[in-house]
Amino acid sequence: DVYNMLGVIYHDQGQYQKALRAFEAALRINPGYTDAALNLAVTYNDTGKYKEAQETYRHALSRSGARQGKLDRFVQGKLANMYAEIAEVWLSSGMYPEAVHELRRALELGPAFVDIRAKLAGALRDQGEREQAIKEYEEVVRQSPSYVPARLNLGLSLFAAGRKDEAVKQWKTVLEISPGNRNAELYLQ
């Protein structure tokens, strides 16, 4: 991401050779990074390297996993984040069922997006579906054991459900991951 963003900045400044090197570095790290490949193709085009631009574009599409009638992984991620943004609007209006719906749509496209799953868990909790929220927080922790906000909230949800020992375990784990975490220390007190 950093090399891709650097390339975008260089491109915007008209420093095309530096942009090319940055995009190429991003693709060395992640050959399937569609956004960087497309940016590289545009930069090749801007520098008159039309053959390289066409080849890079063609390879980007073939590497992306996009097939007829299927979404590219990059596009799926963008759409998932857009659904999550729509959910935020619903949440800010107190419309939990609508927010939950949009977050579930986001997770259909990006099931490994733990931040979105954590938002879903929070929306479910706020909607009064404590057990569903706990299940979602547990899935976040399973997918990303060091994701501190999810562990803190899982602990709170467990505590609210009367499962004090399990809550304490989560908060102690947070202190192992993040020594001195004020929230975990406060909850343990």
Coordinates of C-alpha atoms in Angstrom, one line a residue:
D1 CA 0.0 0.0 0.0
V2 CA 2.8 2.4 0.9
Y3 CA 4.6 1.8 -2.4
N4 CA 1.4 2.2 -4.3
M5 CA 0.5 5.4 -2.6
L6 CA 4.1 6.7 -3.1
G7 CA 3.7 5.9 -6.8
V8 CA 0.4 7.9 -6.9
I9 CA 2.1 10.9 -5.3
Y10 CA 5.1 10.7 -7.7
H11 CA 2.7 10.4 -10.6
D12 CA 0.7 13.4 -9.5
Q13 CA 3.9 15.4 -9.3
G14 CA 5.0 14.3 -12.8
Q15 CA 7.9 12.2 -11.5
Y16 CA 7.0 9.3 -13.7
Q17 CA 10.3 7.3 -13.3
K18 CA 10.0 7.3 -9.5
A19 CA 6.3 6.4 -9.9
L20 CA 7.2 3.5 -12.1
R21 CA 9.8 2.2 -9.5
A22 CA 7.3 2.6 -6.7
F23 CA 4.5 0.7 -8.5
E24 CA 6.9 -2.0 -9.5
A25 CA 8.1 -2.4 -5.9
A26 CA 4.5 -2.8 -4.8
L27 CA 4.0 -5.5 -7.4
R28 CA 7.2 -7.3 -6.3
I29 CA 5.7 -7.5 -2.8
N30 CA 2.2 -8.5 -4.0
P31 CA 2.0 -9.6 -7.6
G32 CA -1.8 -9.7 -7.3
Y33 CA -2.2 -6.1 -6.2
T34 CA -4.6 -5.0 -8.9
D35 CA -4.7 -1.3 -8.0
A36 CA -0.9 -1.0 -8.2
A37 CA -0.8 -2.9 -11.5
L38 CA -3.5 -0.6 -13.0
N39 CA -1.6 2.5 -11.7
L40 CA 1.6 1.1 -13.3
A41 CA -0.2 0.6 -16.6
V42 CA -1.5 4.2 -16.5
T43 CA 2.1 5.4 -15.8
Y44 CA 3.5 3.3 -18.6
N45 CA 0.9 4.9 -20.9
D46 CA 1.8 8.4 -19.7
T47 CA 5.5 7.7 -20.5
G48 CA 4.8 6.5 -24.0
K49 CA 5.4 2.8 -23.1
Y50 CA 2.1 1.7 -24.7
K51 CA 3.1 -2.0 -25.2
E52 CA 4.1 -2.3 -21.5
A53 CA 0.9 -0.5 -20.5
Q54 CA -1.3 -3.0 -22.5
E55 CA 0.7 -6.0 -21.2
T56 CA 0.5 -4.8 -17.6
Y57 CA -3.2 -4.1 -17.9
R58 CA -3.9 -7.6 -19.4
H59 CA -1.8 -9.3 -16.7
A60 CA -3.5 -7.3 -13.9
L61 CA -6.9 -8.5 -15.1
S62 CA -5.7 -12.1 -15.4
R63 CA -4.0 -12.1 -11.9
S64 CA -7.0 -10.4 -10.2
G65 CA -9.0 -13.6 -10.4
A66 CA -11.7 -11.8 -12.2
R67 CA -13.7 -14.1 -14.5
Q68 CA -16.8 -13.5 -16.6
G69 CA -19.6 -12.8 -14.1
K70 CA -17.2 -12.7 -11.1
L71 CA -15.9 -9.7 -9.2
D72 CA -12.2 -8.9 -8.9
R73 CA -11.0 -9.3 -5.3
F74 CA -10.0 -5.6 -5.2
V75 CA -13.5 -4.6 -6.3
Q76 CA -15.0 -6.9 -3.7
G77 CA -12.9 -5.2 -1.0
K78 CA -14.0 -1.8 -2.2
L79 CA -17.6 -2.8 -2.2
A80 CA -17.4 -4.3 1.2
N81 CA -15.9 -1.1 2.6
M82 CA -18.7 0.9 0.9
Y83 CA -21.4 -1.2 2.5
A84 CA -19.6 -0.7 5.8
E85 CA -19.7 3.1 5.3
I86 CA -23.4 2.9 4.5
A87 CA -23.8 0.9 7.8
E88 CA -22.0 3.7 9.7
V89 CA -24.7 6.2 8.5
W90 CA -27.4 3.8 9.6
L91 CA -25.7 3.3 13.0
S92 CA -25.3 7.1 13.5
S93 CA -29.1 7.3 13.0
G94 CA -29.8 4.6 15.5
M95 CA -31.2 2.3 12.7
Y96 CA -29.6 -1.0 13.9
P97 CA -31.5 -3.5 11.7
E98 CA -30.5 -1.5 8.6
A99 CA -26.9 -1.2 9.8
V100 CA -26.7 -5.0 10.5
H101 CA -28.1 -5.7 7.0
E102 CA -25.4 -3.6 5.3
L103 CA -22.6 -5.0 7.5
R104 CA -23.7 -8.6 6.6
R105 CA -23.6 -7.6 2.9
A106 CA -20.1 -6.2 3.5
L107 CA -19.0 -9.5 5.1
E108 CA -20.4 -11.5 2.2
L109 CA -17.8 -9.8 0.0
G110 CA -15.0 -9.5 2.7
P111 CA -15.5 -12.3 5.2
A112 CA -11.9 -11.8 6.5
F113 CA -12.4 -8.1 7.3
V114 CA -12.3 -8.2 11.0
D115 CA -12.9 -4.5 11.5
I116 CA -16.2 -4.9 9.7
R117 CA -17.1 -8.0 11.7
A118 CA -16.3 -6.1 14.9
K119 CA -18.7 -3.3 13.8
L120 CA -21.4 -6.0 13.1
A121 CA -20.8 -7.4 16.6
G122 CA -21.2 -3.9 18.1
A123 CA -24.4 -3.2 16.1
L124 CA -25.8 -6.5 17.2
R125 CA -25.0 -5.8 20.8
D126 CA -26.5 -2.3 20.6
Q127 CA -29.6 -3.9 19.0
G128 CA -29.9 -6.2 22.0
E129 CA -28.8 -9.4 20.4
R130 CA -26.1 -10.1 22.9
E131 CA -25.4 -13.8 22.1
Q132 CA -25.1 -13.0 18.4
A133 CA -22.7 -10.2 19.2
I134 CA -20.6 -12.6 21.3
K135 CA -20.4 -15.1 18.5
E136 CA -19.2 -12.4 16.1
Y137 CA -16.6 -11.0 18.5
E138 CA -15.4 -14.6 19.1
E139 CA -15.0 -15.0 15.3
V140 CA -13.0 -11.7 15.1
V141 CA -10.7 -13.0 17.9
R142 CA -10.4 -16.3 16.1
Q143 CA -9.4 -14.6 12.9
S144 CA -7.2 -12.0 14.5
P145 CA -6.1 -13.0 18.1
S146 CA -4.2 -9.7 18.7
Y147 CA -7.1 -7.4 17.7
V148 CA -7.4 -5.6 21.0
P149 CA -10.7 -3.7 20.5
A150 CA -12.5 -6.9 19.7
R151 CA -11.1 -8.6 22.8
L152 CA -12.1 -5.7 25.0
N153 CA -15.6 -5.7 23.5
L154 CA -15.9 -9.4 23.7
G155 CA -15.1 -9.1 27.4
L156 CA -17.7 -6.5 27.9
S157 CA -20.3 -8.5 26.1
L158 CA -19.5 -11.6 28.1
F159 CA -19.6 -9.7 31.3
A160 CA -23.0 -8.3 30.4
A161 CA -24.2 -11.8 29.7
G162 CA -23.1 -12.9 33.3
R163 CA -20.0 -14.8 32.0
K164 CA -17.6 -13.0 34.3
D165 CA -14.8 -15.6 34.2
E166 CA -14.7 -15.6 30.4
A167 CA -14.7 -11.8 30.4
V168 CA -11.8 -11.6 32.8
K169 CA -9.8 -14.0 30.6
Q170 CA -10.3 -11.8 27.6
W171 CA -9.1 -8.7 29.5
K172 CA -6.1 -10.5 30.9
T173 CA -5.2 -11.6 27.3
V174 CA -5.5 -7.9 26.3
L175 CA -2.9 -7.1 28.9
E176 CA -0.6 -9.8 27.6
I177 CA -0.9 -8.3 24.1
S178 CA -0.9 -4.7 25.2
P179 CA 0.7 -4.3 28.6
G180 CA -0.7 -1.3 30.5
N181 CA -3.9 -1.1 28.4
R182 CA -6.0 1.3 30.4
N183 CA -9.4 -0.1 29.4
A184 CA -8.4 -3.7 30.3
E185 CA -7.0 -2.6 33.6
L186 CA -10.2 -0.6 34.3
Y187 CA -12.5 -3.5 33.4
L188 CA -10.5 -5.9 35.6
Q189 CA -10.9 -3.5 38.6

